[in-house]
Amino acid sequence: MIENLGHALAETRKTGRGVRFSVEVTPEGTVRIVHPPENQDIAGTQAAERTSGSGLARAKARGEALAASILAHEDMVTAEELARRMGTTRVTVNARRHARQLIGLEGPTRGCRYPAWQLDRDGRPFAIIPNLFTALGDSPWTIYRFLTQKHPELEGRTAIAALEKGEDKRVLSVAASIAEGTFA
């Protein structure tokens, strides 16, 4: 084994690149160095890891761009505007967001925005919102996505459309099914 380590060291000095190998120990106590196929070098592996990392960075950038686009939409309002529509204060809006009674979306640059559609005609938030947080988790983005996506269980309508028709129980049932992985 020491001899094989010496060969590996000589190879790295000659090529200027690291080499990977495994050490195999048998039940009888025999120890040997096992080279992987094609003697994959460390520099190549690190380059591949950097490339996959850049894929992650690109995905993160796409997500941030999508979030910024959603937050810039005309139906997204500030805490001040939502407070005005509710007939209350910005402080109350923020407190209700923290209590998971309102959906407030935070973005990378725009701060917190509130979907205006979460209020009924009388300026009250959908009563089901706290139950959706309980069913789907603490991420306001998850609740937003659930409410804005079309669901086959709701005849292809969004959960918002179903809530506007007073179908709270049905919407909550779909949310529970998704959370449980049963997909009604």
Short mmCIF file of C-alpha atoms in Angstrom, two decimals:
data_model
loop_
_atom_site.label_atom_id
_atom_site.label_comp_id
_atom_site.label_asym_id
_atom_site.label_seq_id
_atom_site.Cartn_x
_atom_site.Cartn_y
_atom_site.Cartn_z
CA MET A 1 0.00 0.00 0.00
CA ILE A 2 2.83 2.42 0.82
CA GLU A 3 4.27 1.72 -2.61
CA ASN A 4 0.93 2.56 -4.24
CA LEU A 5 0.74 5.81 -2.27
CA GLY A 6 4.19 6.65 -3.59
CA HIS A 7 3.00 6.00 -7.17
CA ALA A 8 -0.02 8.27 -6.60
CA LEU A 9 2.20 11.03 -5.22
CA ALA A 10 4.57 10.71 -8.18
CA GLU A 11 1.64 10.88 -10.61
CA THR A 12 0.27 14.07 -9.04
CA ARG A 13 3.68 15.72 -9.16
CA LYS A 14 4.14 14.72 -12.79
CA THR A 15 0.70 15.88 -13.98
CA GLY A 16 0.19 18.78 -11.60
CA ARG A 17 -3.28 17.44 -10.78
CA GLY A 18 -4.61 15.57 -7.80
CA VAL A 19 -5.80 11.99 -8.12
CA ARG A 20 -8.54 10.18 -6.27
CA PHE A 21 -8.37 6.65 -5.09
CA SER A 22 -10.03 4.39 -2.59
CA VAL A 23 -8.50 2.17 0.04
CA GLU A 24 -9.99 -1.31 0.24
CA VAL A 25 -9.65 -3.38 3.40
CA THR A 26 -10.70 -7.04 3.21
CA PRO A 27 -11.99 -9.11 6.16
CA GLU A 28 -8.63 -10.91 6.14
CA GLY A 29 -6.84 -7.62 6.81
CA THR A 30 -5.44 -7.08 3.33
CA VAL A 31 -5.18 -3.41 2.40
CA ARG A 32 -4.88 -2.12 -1.15
CA ILE A 33 -5.41 1.09 -3.09
CA VAL A 34 -8.11 0.94 -5.71
CA HIS A 35 -8.02 3.53 -8.52
CA PRO A 36 -11.37 4.60 -9.94
CA PRO A 37 -11.96 4.06 -13.67
CA GLU A 38 -10.04 6.52 -15.85
CA ASN A 39 -8.31 7.86 -12.74
CA GLN A 40 -10.64 10.85 -12.31
CA ASP A 41 -8.70 13.88 -11.17
CA ILE A 42 -9.64 16.18 -8.30
CA ALA A 43 -9.46 19.35 -10.39
CA GLY A 44 -12.00 17.93 -12.85
CA THR A 45 -14.31 16.94 -10.02
CA GLN A 46 -14.07 20.38 -8.45
CA ALA A 47 -14.80 22.02 -11.81
CA ALA A 48 -17.88 19.83 -12.18
CA GLU A 49 -19.00 20.78 -8.67
CA ARG A 50 -18.56 24.48 -9.51
CA THR A 51 -20.60 24.00 -12.68
CA SER A 52 -23.46 22.38 -10.77
CA GLY A 53 -23.21 25.19 -8.23
CA SER A 54 -23.64 27.73 -10.99
CA GLY A 55 -26.81 25.87 -11.99
CA LEU A 56 -28.06 26.40 -8.47
CA ALA A 57 -27.12 30.07 -8.67
CA ARG A 58 -29.01 30.40 -11.98
CA ALA A 59 -32.06 28.71 -10.45
CA LYS A 60 -31.92 31.05 -7.46
CA ALA A 61 -31.66 34.06 -9.79
CA ARG A 62 -34.70 32.84 -11.77
CA GLY A 63 -36.64 32.44 -8.52
CA GLU A 64 -35.71 35.93 -7.37
CA ALA A 65 -36.71 37.37 -10.76
CA LEU A 66 -40.07 35.57 -10.62
CA ALA A 67 -40.66 36.79 -7.05
CA ALA A 68 -39.83 40.36 -8.07
CA SER A 69 -42.22 40.06 -11.02
CA ILE A 70 -45.03 38.79 -8.79
CA LEU A 71 -44.41 41.50 -6.20
CA ALA A 72 -44.46 44.20 -8.90
CA HIS A 73 -47.88 43.10 -10.18
CA GLU A 74 -50.69 45.62 -9.83
CA ASP A 75 -52.67 43.41 -7.43
CA MET A 76 -49.82 43.52 -4.89
CA VAL A 77 -50.13 46.39 -2.46
CA THR A 78 -48.16 47.83 0.43
CA ALA A 79 -49.13 47.43 4.07
CA GLU A 80 -50.34 51.03 4.01
CA GLU A 81 -52.64 50.40 1.04
CA LEU A 82 -54.00 47.16 2.48
CA ALA A 83 -54.62 48.94 5.79
CA ARG A 84 -56.56 51.64 3.95
CA ARG A 85 -58.69 49.00 2.20
CA MET A 86 -59.31 47.22 5.51
CA GLY A 87 -60.04 50.43 7.41
CA THR A 88 -57.22 49.82 9.86
CA THR A 89 -53.56 50.72 10.41
CA ARG A 90 -50.31 49.48 8.90
CA VAL A 91 -49.31 48.22 12.36
CA THR A 92 -52.45 46.07 12.51
CA VAL A 93 -51.79 44.72 9.02
CA ASN A 94 -48.25 43.73 9.99
CA ALA A 95 -49.47 42.16 13.24
CA ARG A 96 -52.07 40.13 11.33
CA ARG A 97 -49.41 39.04 8.84
CA HIS A 98 -47.22 37.79 11.69
CA ALA A 99 -50.27 36.01 13.17
CA ARG A 100 -50.77 34.28 9.78
CA GLN A 101 -54.14 35.97 9.25
CA LEU A 102 -52.92 37.79 6.14
CA ILE A 103 -50.64 36.77 3.30
CA GLY A 104 -47.63 39.06 3.10
CA LEU A 105 -44.93 38.19 0.58
CA GLU A 106 -41.36 39.28 1.11
CA GLY A 107 -39.03 39.69 -1.84
CA PRO A 108 -35.33 40.27 -2.30
CA THR A 109 -35.67 44.01 -2.95
CA ARG A 110 -39.27 45.19 -2.71
CA GLY A 111 -40.01 44.51 0.93
CA CYS A 112 -43.36 43.04 1.90
CA ARG A 113 -46.33 43.15 -0.46
CA TYR A 114 -49.87 41.93 0.10
CA PRO A 115 -52.17 40.38 -2.51
CA ALA A 116 -55.18 42.69 -2.67
CA TRP A 117 -57.41 39.76 -3.67
CA GLN A 118 -57.17 38.26 -0.17
CA LEU A 119 -59.82 40.76 0.94
CA ASP A 120 -63.52 40.37 0.28
CA ARG A 121 -65.76 43.21 -0.92
CA ASP A 122 -66.11 44.46 2.66
CA GLY A 123 -62.34 44.68 3.21
CA ARG A 124 -62.10 41.52 5.31
CA PRO A 125 -59.42 38.90 4.62
CA PHE A 126 -60.53 35.41 3.68
CA ALA A 127 -61.33 33.71 7.00
CA ILE A 128 -59.66 30.53 5.75
CA ILE A 129 -56.13 32.01 5.59
CA PRO A 130 -55.02 30.87 9.09
CA ASN A 131 -56.29 27.35 8.29
CA LEU A 132 -54.28 27.32 5.06
CA PHE A 133 -51.12 28.18 7.00
CA THR A 134 -51.93 25.35 9.42
CA ALA A 135 -52.48 22.89 6.57
CA LEU A 136 -49.68 23.93 4.21
CA GLY A 137 -46.99 25.34 6.49
CA ASP A 138 -45.60 28.71 7.47
CA SER A 139 -44.43 29.99 4.08
CA PRO A 140 -46.63 32.78 2.71
CA TRP A 141 -45.26 31.92 -0.75
CA THR A 142 -46.68 28.40 -0.40
CA ILE A 143 -50.10 29.82 0.45
CA TYR A 144 -49.87 32.27 -2.45
CA ARG A 145 -48.95 29.50 -4.87
CA PHE A 146 -51.74 27.25 -3.63
CA LEU A 147 -54.32 30.01 -3.98
CA THR A 148 -53.22 31.14 -7.45
CA GLN A 149 -52.75 27.74 -9.08
CA LYS A 150 -55.54 25.95 -10.88
CA HIS A 151 -56.63 22.70 -9.20
CA PRO A 152 -58.35 19.79 -10.94
CA GLU A 153 -60.25 19.15 -7.68
CA LEU A 154 -61.83 22.59 -8.13
CA GLU A 155 -62.83 21.96 -11.76
CA GLY A 156 -59.64 23.60 -12.97
CA ARG A 157 -60.29 26.83 -11.09
CA THR A 158 -57.90 28.59 -8.75
CA ALA A 159 -58.50 28.37 -5.02
CA ILE A 160 -59.11 32.14 -5.10
CA ALA A 161 -62.01 31.65 -7.52
CA ALA A 162 -63.45 28.92 -5.29
CA LEU A 163 -63.13 31.13 -2.19
CA GLU A 164 -64.89 33.97 -3.98
CA LYS A 165 -67.81 31.55 -4.46
CA GLY A 166 -67.81 30.69 -0.74
CA GLU A 167 -66.27 27.23 -1.15
CA ASP A 168 -64.00 27.49 1.90
CA LYS A 169 -64.51 23.88 3.04
CA ARG A 170 -63.70 22.55 -0.40
CA VAL A 171 -60.56 24.67 -0.69
CA LEU A 172 -59.39 23.55 2.75
CA SER A 173 -60.03 19.93 1.76
CA VAL A 174 -57.83 20.34 -1.32
CA ALA A 175 -55.10 21.98 0.79
CA ALA A 176 -55.24 19.13 3.32
CA SER A 177 -55.03 16.57 0.51
CA ILE A 178 -51.97 18.27 -0.93
CA ALA A 179 -50.33 18.50 2.49
CA GLU A 180 -50.98 14.80 3.14
CA GLY A 181 -49.86 13.81 -0.34
CA THR A 182 -53.20 12.18 -1.17
CA PHE A 183 -54.21 14.74 -3.82
CA ALA A 184 -57.98 14.27 -3.41
#
